[in-house]
């Protein structure tokens, strides 16, 4: 198939607006003919000076905490720019510059936690990020040693089960919404309730699975499958949403061309529509997996944890990576250090998996989508 | 199906079983989702019933179900409101930065970076909160206590460990930031181009243009995004369970050592060691949480759908 039919796929969540406006519009007041402007070196100089003062303050009076540094710099720079700008350029431009400073500060402020989390997890987690950690379970381990082998196996099994349940249901529902419902009653109801389902708290999904399996296994049961059901409740709506979005991007001409050739409806959907949207769907599913693989709360109440490796999801407790990390942190032995080290190593493993899945998702959508000149 | 309508007799007259099966499967999947959702409410109610009908002395805490859940609901709402107060202006600012301030080349990549904040598992936010945010919050809490101590939120003796409602609120704010930013970003991008250009053509500065064109257009989206974020914050479990040092009862002091727990965190902490009626009590608490988040989310969707009717996007 040529590129043409894949074009629509490239639409990411953020539509690049920059489209065809010729020559970006600039406020007329920017024209030096009408107003005096602050020269560029003046603002840069003020920024450097503010940063220097903030660091100096940090070294002497306050702390060198990055949040404090950023806020101090922003306040100093904001005041300096506002004052000079209102003298040189007038009040309106001064306010405009001040807002630019505020908005940029907000954005940088949001980046700090991400960086800080990564530094902390890598810094604390690398100590036990070794071969033992990945090849040993916690069976009979007290104190140092042991590892997350059982937890990794458990996480893989439960995630695989969840994906096996959620992906078919999610994709078929999206197909129903886009191809079959035609604005019907069920379609509307379904759209609404999928939205509602997106907002179910993860712990409530866990409790639902517990309550459901009281029917089959009696009260107090713990098993991998219960956790999978809980996670499916969380994963299905995500798959539906992303798949639906992708299917709606498939151009109608493709469907009509297929029908015109006498191809039946289900073959059109499987061979043309889904085929065209496959990159987007894979991206969506990967992101959904990334979302549920780190879920702790539902597994805590449905699967519990155990020290040895259990590969049977239909009976008995299983260890999973997030719950493993939680218990190593929350119920350490004495001395605490080996337990905390294991908790952080599990966190590091988890964050690597999640980031890798996110990266894969982006790569899939980038590689398999056609190159539109963006 | 379309194949059953009137048409000339021919080779293809035989019913297309593939079509029927596939259509049935697609509809079936949709129905399953509705059943699951009904099941969530139904099964929770079923398992909560013993706690609803039990005599007050038997319920954990010994004072009845309402007395048990009400302080937890208070803690849930208090932490979420703090998170919302912090995250709403931030998310608007970040969305504006990505859509209207950042260089267009990197705007998309910046969006991904903010989305990565949502990818970090909540247990990691919990550990990070205890080891990084909580210690860093102690001097701030001391300052708040010294200078704003007359407010009921800032008590006289700030917690030395920093595991307070305030820190939980900050961490929750970080966790709900991506979803709120995504909603705002989406709508700010949809601002009619002509409105923006008209404003600029009249001589408005960039900020004046945003105030005249972008913000009025996106107002309801900001509200619904905030509500979606609120829904997330209400249900967040592990981060709260790990960070907060809790005490029974209602506590307005957000920097002290005694903090009201939240419904979700309480379930996570108590459930593994519970049995019998205690399990039913926790499920009843979960049911309350389910209905609170349900209401908030439905309100958010309602605001969104109302907006789409009279938006000037076309």
XYZ file of C-alpha atoms in Angstrom:
688
model
C 0.000 0.000 0.000
C 1.261 3.453 -0.772
C 1.727 6.093 1.816
C -1.472 7.875 0.991
C -3.748 5.670 3.051
C -1.631 6.061 6.139
C -1.581 9.821 6.080
C -4.255 10.369 8.627
C -2.454 8.261 11.189
C 0.174 10.782 11.807
C -2.243 12.988 13.696
C -0.947 12.816 17.265
C -2.846 13.927 20.331
C -1.553 17.433 19.812
C -2.456 18.720 16.411
C 0.308 20.935 15.190
C -1.493 24.163 14.611
C 1.324 25.985 12.893
C -0.236 25.152 9.577
C -0.526 27.452 6.687
C -0.503 30.938 8.151
C 1.954 32.786 6.012
C 4.620 34.512 8.065
C 3.898 34.251 11.773
C 1.865 37.285 12.857
C 3.670 39.607 15.210
C 2.107 42.229 17.393
C 2.482 45.534 15.642
C 3.821 47.041 18.832
C 6.848 44.837 18.288
C 7.875 47.018 15.413
C 10.756 49.190 16.474
C 9.277 51.977 14.337
C 6.421 52.470 16.793
C 7.982 51.830 20.170
C 11.272 51.560 21.859
C 12.141 47.955 22.700
C 14.320 46.401 25.341
C 17.398 45.073 23.569
C 17.896 41.335 23.725
C 21.151 41.546 25.646
C 19.406 43.502 28.388
C 16.910 40.718 29.132
C 19.590 38.022 28.889
C 21.814 40.035 31.183
C 19.040 40.428 33.722
C 18.358 36.699 33.592
C 22.022 35.878 34.226
C 22.190 38.414 37.041
C 19.045 37.027 38.693
C 20.413 33.492 38.518
C 23.710 34.636 40.006
C 21.974 36.440 42.864
C 19.765 33.417 43.517
C 22.757 31.100 43.679
C 24.577 33.553 45.923
C 21.549 33.734 48.216
C 21.374 29.957 48.151
C 25.009 29.618 49.185
C 24.681 32.072 52.043
C 21.170 32.523 53.418
C 18.740 30.020 51.933
C 19.113 26.575 50.443
C 20.349 25.397 47.058
C 17.134 23.423 46.581
C 16.396 23.534 42.825
C 12.768 24.565 43.364
C 13.876 27.444 45.579
C 16.556 28.458 43.059
C 14.090 28.425 40.191
C 11.484 30.433 42.079
C 14.019 32.999 43.346
C 15.463 33.468 39.884
C 11.995 33.796 38.404
C 10.886 36.376 40.967
C 14.055 38.456 40.628
C 14.030 38.300 36.850
C 10.303 38.971 36.699
C 10.576 42.088 38.833
C 13.610 43.351 36.913
C 12.031 42.797 33.517
C 8.725 44.283 34.593
C 10.280 47.456 35.945
C 12.672 48.094 33.065
C 10.104 47.162 30.485
C 7.446 49.457 31.904
C 9.951 52.311 31.846
C 11.168 51.653 28.293
C 8.265 49.935 26.551
C 5.176 50.926 28.507
C 2.859 49.043 30.811
C 1.166 46.710 28.351
C 4.403 45.257 27.092
C 5.679 44.970 30.627
C 2.683 42.858 31.611
C 3.181 40.740 28.514
C 6.790 40.060 29.428
C 5.870 39.292 33.013
C 3.326 36.691 31.888
C 5.936 35.115 29.633
C 8.226 34.746 32.623
C 5.437 33.249 34.746
C 4.349 30.753 32.107
C 7.892 29.617 31.391
C 8.552 29.234 35.103
C 5.465 27.045 35.453
C 6.707 24.786 32.698
C 10.195 24.453 34.177
C 8.600 23.845 37.557
C 6.764 20.857 36.090
C 9.988 19.404 34.702
C 11.736 19.443 38.076
C 9.727 16.576 39.626
C 10.364 14.367 36.609
C 14.096 14.983 36.765
C 14.138 14.632 40.538
C 12.217 11.339 40.448
C 14.597 9.903 37.861
C 17.689 11.005 39.777
C 16.360 9.652 43.057
C 15.281 6.288 41.657
C 18.502 5.723 39.729
C 20.655 6.978 42.592
C 19.000 4.739 45.188
C 18.196 1.810 42.951
C 21.497 1.053 41.274
C 23.033 -0.533 44.393
C 20.981 -3.697 44.174
C 20.444 -3.551 40.400
C 22.573 -6.647 39.869
C 22.381 -10.194 38.563
C 21.268 -11.643 41.905
C 18.335 -9.275 41.919
C 17.050 -10.671 38.644
C 17.778 -14.362 39.201
C 16.827 -15.013 42.838
C 13.464 -14.964 44.524
C 12.934 -13.970 48.156
C 12.324 -17.518 49.352
C 14.012 -18.023 52.717
C 15.858 -14.724 52.467
C 16.271 -12.685 55.636
C 18.337 -9.529 55.464
C 20.635 -8.976 52.502
C 20.587 -10.944 49.250
C 17.567 -12.288 47.421
C 15.900 -10.640 44.504
C 12.806 -9.923 42.523
C 12.799 -12.894 40.169
C 9.428 -14.095 41.489
C 8.027 -10.581 41.310
C 9.180 -10.056 37.731
C 7.697 -13.383 36.634
C 4.453 -12.533 38.433
C 4.229 -9.095 36.862
C 4.841 -10.530 33.389
C 2.190 -13.247 33.806
C -0.459 -10.923 35.215
C 0.238 -8.228 32.644
C 0.094 -10.748 29.811
C -3.226 -12.119 31.074
C -4.638 -8.616 31.434
C -3.539 -7.674 27.945
C -5.012 -10.881 26.519
C -8.390 -10.021 28.060
C -8.420 -6.269 27.475
C -7.063 -5.887 23.963
C -9.698 -7.947 22.112
C -12.564 -6.444 24.119
C -11.157 -2.944 23.765
C -10.506 -3.138 20.030
C -13.842 -4.816 19.254
C -15.686 -2.166 21.268
C -13.877 0.569 19.382
C -14.804 -1.154 16.114
C -18.415 -1.245 17.245
C -18.367 2.443 18.168
C -16.790 3.584 14.921
C -18.080 1.116 12.337
C -21.391 -0.233 13.578
C -23.138 2.067 16.028
C -23.808 4.964 13.607
C -24.822 7.299 16.385
C -27.273 4.775 17.832
C -28.464 4.595 21.420
C -26.046 1.864 22.515
C -23.145 3.740 20.955
C -23.924 6.907 22.894
C -24.405 5.060 26.154
C -21.187 3.149 25.569
C -19.150 6.275 24.829
C -20.392 7.859 28.028
C -19.703 4.827 30.189
C -16.262 4.212 28.718
C -15.474 7.777 29.779
C -16.844 7.050 33.221
C -14.820 3.839 33.384
C -11.631 5.780 32.668
C -12.178 7.549 35.967
C -12.634 4.480 38.181
C -10.023 4.632 40.947
C -7.623 1.706 40.746
C -8.349 0.586 44.294
C -12.070 0.398 43.501
C -11.290 -1.816 40.516
C -9.357 -4.046 42.887
C -12.260 -4.215 45.338
C -14.627 -5.062 42.477
C -12.465 -8.021 41.481
C -12.337 -9.153 45.102
C -16.117 -8.918 45.435
C -16.616 -10.743 42.122
C -14.371 -13.643 43.034
C -16.088 -14.174 46.370
C -18.618 -15.904 44.109
C -16.089 -18.346 42.664
C -13.333 -18.770 45.216
C -14.975 -17.742 48.487
C -13.947 -14.846 50.732
C -10.298 -14.085 51.364
C -9.045 -15.702 48.152
C -5.920 -14.386 46.446
C -4.881 -15.320 42.906
C -3.221 -13.790 39.870
C -6.413 -14.006 37.834
C -8.272 -11.757 40.289
C -5.571 -9.150 39.789
C -5.868 -9.516 36.030
C -9.599 -8.869 36.172
C -8.997 -5.763 38.289
C -6.349 -4.467 35.906
C -8.566 -5.231 32.901
C -11.199 -2.875 34.285
C -8.516 -0.184 34.207
C -7.000 -1.127 30.853
C -10.086 -1.686 28.672
C -11.259 1.947 28.574
C -7.752 3.137 27.693
C -7.569 0.703 24.773
C -11.065 1.656 23.608
C -10.291 5.372 23.674
C -7.007 5.172 21.774
C -8.249 2.626 19.211
C -11.412 4.620 18.596
C -9.379 7.724 17.942
C -7.214 5.858 15.433
C -10.148 4.236 13.618
C -11.833 7.605 13.188
C -8.737 8.838 11.389
C -8.989 6.159 8.698
C -10.332 7.968 5.612
C -13.798 6.906 4.487
C -12.619 6.588 0.897
C -10.728 3.447 1.845
C -13.857 1.803 3.216
C -15.897 2.836 0.206
C -13.259 1.597 -2.212
C -13.303 -1.762 -0.473
C -17.111 -2.017 -0.485
C -17.132 -1.026 -4.143
C -14.994 -4.056 -4.881
C -17.639 -6.224 -3.259
C -15.633 -7.002 -0.156
C -17.778 -7.921 2.798
C -18.012 -5.664 5.779
C -16.010 -7.679 8.279
C -13.232 -8.255 5.765
C -13.172 -4.541 5.025
C -12.828 -3.822 8.725
C -10.141 -6.417 9.413
C -8.162 -6.089 6.190
C -8.514 -2.397 5.421
C -9.583 -0.344 8.429
C -7.695 -2.132 11.200
C -4.777 -2.762 8.871
C -4.483 0.951 8.154
C -4.729 1.932 11.794
C -2.449 -0.792 13.127
C 0.482 1.451 14.063
C -1.747 3.749 16.084
C -3.465 0.835 17.777
C -0.152 -0.767 18.743
C 0.960 2.571 20.184
C -2.227 2.858 22.192
C -1.985 -0.695 23.520
C 1.660 -0.229 24.487
C 0.829 2.926 26.410
C -2.046 1.119 28.105
C 0.300 -1.691 29.166
C 2.748 0.898 30.465
C -0.062 2.388 32.502
C -1.214 -0.808 34.203
C 2.170 -2.465 34.729
C 2.959 -0.072 37.569
C -0.434 -0.364 39.291
C 0.066 -1.309 42.908
C -3.164 -0.822 44.805
C -5.402 -3.295 42.919
C -2.739 -6.013 43.126
C -2.229 -5.348 46.812
C -5.840 -6.274 47.570
C -6.280 -9.041 44.976
C -2.991 -10.883 44.554
C -1.131 -10.160 47.765
C 2.491 -11.156 47.740
C 4.654 -14.176 48.445
C 8.316 -14.967 48.703
C 8.565 -17.848 46.238
C 7.905 -18.067 42.542
C 4.326 -18.915 41.607
C 3.649 -19.333 37.904
C 0.036 -20.442 38.236
C -2.222 -17.392 38.076
C -5.298 -19.439 38.992
C -4.325 -20.337 42.508
C -2.401 -18.802 45.313
C -0.667 -15.507 45.940
C 1.857 -14.145 43.471
C 4.627 -11.641 43.896
C 4.513 -8.637 41.568
C 7.073 -5.913 41.076
C 5.131 -2.914 42.439
C 3.743 -4.818 45.437
C 7.200 -6.295 46.072
C 8.643 -2.799 46.148
C 5.877 -1.619 48.468
C 6.301 -4.416 51.022
C 10.091 -4.194 51.030
C 9.628 -0.536 51.909
C 6.662 -0.812 54.266
C 7.592 -3.948 56.222
C 11.376 -4.068 56.358
C 13.337 -6.257 58.725
C 16.301 -5.189 60.802
C 18.630 -3.792 59.554
C 16.422 -1.875 57.126
C 18.997 -1.104 54.456
C 18.916 -4.346 52.401
C 15.104 -4.168 52.289
C 15.049 -0.528 51.216
C 17.725 -1.220 48.619
C 15.555 -3.954 47.155
C 12.529 -1.636 47.172
C 14.444 0.989 45.217
C 15.909 -1.573 42.822
C 12.381 -2.805 42.104
C 11.294 0.802 41.560
C 14.193 1.300 39.161
C 13.270 -1.855 37.238
C 9.687 -0.668 37.053
C 10.557 2.793 35.830
C 12.899 1.361 33.187
C 10.118 -0.920 31.928
C 7.603 1.931 31.848
C 9.947 4.363 30.107
C 10.960 1.685 27.596
C 7.311 0.980 26.807
C 6.652 4.676 26.321
C 9.638 4.959 24.033
C 8.585 1.916 22.021
C 5.097 3.352 21.660
C 6.421 6.638 20.297
C 8.836 4.851 17.976
C 6.102 2.589 16.606
C 3.876 5.517 15.799
C 6.778 7.422 14.288
C 8.303 4.634 12.200
C 5.140 3.082 10.862
C 3.339 6.323 10.232
C 4.191 7.994 6.937
C 6.417 10.988 6.843
C 4.342 14.060 6.348
C 6.446 17.121 6.039
C 6.085 18.442 9.534
C -26.780 -5.816 8.184
C -26.582 -4.108 4.890
C -26.368 -7.388 2.990
C -29.922 -8.341 3.896
C -31.573 -5.458 2.086
C -33.356 -5.981 -1.236
C -31.034 -6.816 -4.071
C -31.001 -8.877 -7.226
C -30.757 -12.593 -6.711
C -27.268 -13.749 -7.412
C -24.260 -15.635 -6.281
C -23.886 -13.534 -3.146
C -27.359 -14.166 -1.886
C -26.121 -16.540 0.800
C -25.973 -14.828 4.195
C -22.508 -13.718 5.098
C -21.852 -15.555 8.314
C -18.526 -13.811 8.780
C -20.305 -10.480 8.836
C -22.841 -11.603 11.381
C -20.284 -13.172 13.674
C -18.047 -10.143 13.528
C -20.864 -7.683 14.123
C -22.061 -9.849 16.988
C -18.584 -9.956 18.514
C -18.199 -6.184 18.285
C -21.595 -5.545 19.850
C -20.904 -8.217 22.446
C -17.662 -6.531 23.484
C -19.559 -3.281 24.000
C -22.203 -5.027 26.059
C -19.496 -6.701 28.167
C -18.151 -3.272 29.087
C -21.573 -2.134 30.224
C -21.990 -5.347 32.208
C -18.611 -4.861 33.868
C -19.505 -1.352 34.913
C -22.861 -2.478 36.258
C -20.965 -5.310 37.940
C -18.583 -2.898 39.658
C -21.476 -1.102 41.310
C -23.482 -4.281 41.870
C -20.791 -6.484 43.383
C -19.456 -3.693 45.591
C -22.955 -3.054 46.885
C -23.470 -6.777 47.481
C -20.256 -7.121 49.451
C -20.832 -3.865 51.315
C -24.287 -4.896 52.527
C -23.141 -6.761 55.665
C -21.336 -3.608 56.803
C -24.365 -1.436 56.045
C -26.643 -3.594 58.144
C -24.200 -4.432 60.949
C -24.712 -2.926 64.381
C -22.455 0.088 65.008
C -20.316 -1.620 67.689
C -19.154 -4.327 65.301
C -17.838 -1.948 62.658
C -14.138 -1.124 62.877
C -13.717 1.837 65.219
C -16.804 0.813 67.166
C -18.944 3.824 66.288
C -20.683 2.699 63.142
C -20.062 2.935 59.431
C -20.729 6.647 59.035
C -18.324 7.586 61.803
C -15.691 5.396 60.175
C -15.994 6.673 56.629
C -16.714 10.363 57.233
C -13.188 11.384 58.433
C -11.699 9.380 55.564
C -13.939 11.169 53.076
C -12.848 14.450 54.658
C -9.168 13.537 54.208
C -9.794 12.438 50.627
C -11.445 15.717 49.720
C -8.931 17.876 51.615
C -5.860 16.348 49.896
C -7.565 16.491 46.498
C -8.577 20.119 46.908
C -5.008 21.081 47.860
C -3.772 19.222 44.777
C -6.336 20.980 42.620
C -5.497 24.436 43.952
C -1.835 23.861 43.075
C -2.306 22.055 39.785
C -4.963 24.200 38.094
C -2.924 27.384 37.547
C 0.165 25.309 36.771
C -1.622 23.252 34.144
C -3.070 26.341 32.465
C 0.373 27.940 32.406
C 2.073 24.842 31.065
C -0.562 24.342 28.394
C -0.182 27.986 27.342
C 3.578 27.597 27.261
C 3.385 24.532 25.034
C 0.734 25.925 22.703
C 1.596 29.617 22.474
C 5.073 30.295 23.841
C 7.418 27.401 23.131
C 9.139 27.263 19.759
C 6.797 25.286 17.503
C 9.446 22.747 16.571
C 9.828 21.421 20.081
C 6.270 21.986 21.329
C 5.231 18.403 20.545
C 8.275 16.950 22.288
C 7.587 19.128 25.341
C 4.083 17.708 25.407
C 5.505 14.181 25.524
C 7.802 15.149 28.379
C 4.869 16.393 30.446
C 2.991 13.181 29.579
C 5.923 11.182 30.957
C 5.005 12.552 34.385
C 1.846 10.476 34.092
C 3.818 7.355 33.221
C 5.689 7.200 36.517
C 3.953 4.558 38.695
C 2.282 5.920 41.806
C 4.358 3.724 44.128
C 7.460 5.531 42.870
C 5.831 8.895 43.562
C 5.181 7.594 47.048
C 8.803 6.629 47.700
C 9.988 9.863 46.125
C 7.565 11.841 48.261
C 8.849 10.282 51.473
C 12.539 10.615 50.661
C 12.670 13.890 48.718
C 9.590 16.069 49.111
C 8.832 15.387 52.770
C 12.270 16.407 54.142
C 12.339 19.434 51.827
C 8.925 20.528 53.086
C 9.927 20.822 56.752
C 11.462 24.334 56.561
C 8.489 25.521 54.489
C 6.066 24.073 57.023
C 7.970 25.734 59.877
C 7.780 29.059 58.071
C 4.060 28.625 57.417
C 3.491 27.741 61.051
C 5.432 30.811 62.270
C 3.937 33.390 59.980
C 0.519 32.055 58.997
C -0.181 30.144 62.199
C -3.412 32.085 62.753
C -5.044 30.108 59.920
C -6.643 26.817 60.953
C -4.635 24.951 58.284
C -1.253 25.697 59.807
C -0.993 24.392 63.329
C 1.572 25.408 65.956
C 3.721 22.242 65.777
C 4.728 21.244 62.240
C 5.673 17.619 61.632
C 9.421 16.941 61.806
C 9.224 14.125 59.268
C 7.228 16.154 56.752
C 4.783 13.330 56.064
C 1.819 15.681 56.053
C -1.371 16.427 54.175
C 0.379 19.346 52.510
C 3.107 17.113 51.033
C 0.497 14.621 49.855
C -1.352 17.478 48.186
C 1.811 18.598 46.400
C 2.630 15.080 45.180
C -0.960 14.542 44.045
C -0.778 17.852 42.185
C 2.250 16.595 40.272
C 0.453 13.352 39.489
C -2.689 14.994 38.112
C -0.805 17.706 36.241
C -0.375 15.705 32.996
C -4.048 14.862 32.519
C -5.136 18.439 33.208
C -2.433 19.850 30.959
C -3.441 17.497 28.166
C -7.060 18.664 28.259
C -6.091 22.348 28.356
C -3.506 21.951 25.612
C -5.974 20.237 23.320
C -8.501 23.051 23.639
C -6.045 25.945 23.508
C -4.877 24.541 20.187
C -8.439 24.570 18.911
C -8.875 28.296 19.518
C -10.116 29.712 16.225
C -7.113 31.007 14.402
C -9.063 34.005 13.150
C -9.938 35.137 16.675
C -6.269 35.101 17.584
C -5.236 36.975 14.464
C -8.018 39.516 14.817
C -6.861 40.273 18.319
C -3.231 40.620 17.268
C -4.236 42.773 14.308
C -5.904 45.209 16.692
C -2.552 45.693 18.356
C -2.907 43.360 21.309
C 0.219 41.962 22.906
C 0.531 38.189 23.124
C -0.875 38.100 26.638
C -3.789 40.373 25.699
C -4.517 38.118 22.753
C -4.535 35.077 25.064
C -6.861 36.833 27.489
C -9.223 37.951 24.746
C -9.265 34.907 22.490
C -7.722 31.797 24.022
C -8.891 31.819 27.627
C -12.577 32.599 26.980
C -12.627 29.836 24.386
C -10.971 27.345 26.704
C -12.690 28.244 29.963
C -15.054 25.291 30.167
C -12.263 22.926 29.147
C -10.148 24.215 32.000
C -13.041 23.501 34.349
C -13.620 20.003 33.020
C -9.892 19.275 32.999
C -9.744 20.325 36.622
C -12.604 17.977 37.406
C -10.895 15.076 35.648
C -7.794 15.852 37.689
C -9.920 15.973 40.828
C -11.274 12.521 39.970
C -7.747 11.181 39.686
C -6.633 12.785 42.921
C -9.624 11.448 44.852
C -8.830 7.890 43.848
C -5.051 8.001 44.170
C -3.942 5.310 46.570
C -0.330 4.280 46.939
C 1.328 7.672 47.045
C -0.986 8.722 49.862
C -0.674 5.394 51.665
C 3.110 5.624 51.676
C 3.577 9.308 52.468
C 0.888 10.258 54.947
C 1.284 9.703 58.663
C -2.324 9.355 59.725
C -4.479 9.647 62.808
C -8.126 8.836 63.398
C -10.556 11.711 63.083
C -10.901 15.006 61.245
C -7.809 17.223 61.202
C -7.771 20.657 59.562
C -4.060 21.139 60.290
C -2.253 20.251 57.036
C 1.323 20.485 58.342
C 0.993 18.622 61.637
C 1.769 15.060 62.668
C -1.887 13.992 62.829
C -3.514 13.856 59.412
C -6.846 12.456 58.278
C -6.275 9.434 56.048
C -8.014 9.069 52.690
C -10.487 6.384 51.683
C -8.240 4.817 49.063
C -5.126 4.830 51.245
C -7.024 3.405 54.193
C -8.302 0.523 52.064
C -4.819 -0.238 50.766
C -3.316 -0.165 54.233
C -6.010 -2.151 56.057
C -7.230 -4.615 53.452
C -4.323 -7.097 53.401
C -4.745 -7.779 57.125
C -8.529 -7.696 57.251
C -11.107 -10.446 57.310
C -14.808 -10.872 57.967
C -16.823 -7.735 58.579
C -13.748 -5.503 58.275
C -13.496 -6.458 54.602
C -17.135 -5.496 54.109
C -16.528 -2.179 55.875
C -13.611 -1.397 53.567
C -15.669 -2.344 50.528
C -18.411 0.011 51.731
C -15.778 2.749 51.953
C -14.698 1.842 48.401
C -18.303 2.162 47.283
C -18.455 5.687 48.708
C -15.243 6.553 46.867
C -16.657 5.051 43.674
C -19.752 7.245 43.854
C -17.768 10.400 44.665
C -15.449 9.909 41.682
C -18.406 8.902 39.509
C -20.184 12.176 40.289
C -17.065 14.254 39.675
C -16.284 12.527 36.383
C -19.852 12.736 35.132
C -19.930 16.433 35.959
C -16.689 16.877 34.008
C -18.076 15.051 30.962
C -21.251 17.070 31.187
C -19.307 20.331 31.073
C -17.358 19.067 28.051
C -20.434 17.958 26.152
C -22.249 21.208 26.875
C -19.328 23.112 25.496
C -19.158 21.230 22.196
C -22.656 22.473 21.349
C -21.867 26.162 21.234
C -18.145 26.278 20.690
C -17.070 28.493 17.859
C -14.694 25.857 16.547
C -16.462 25.633 13.200
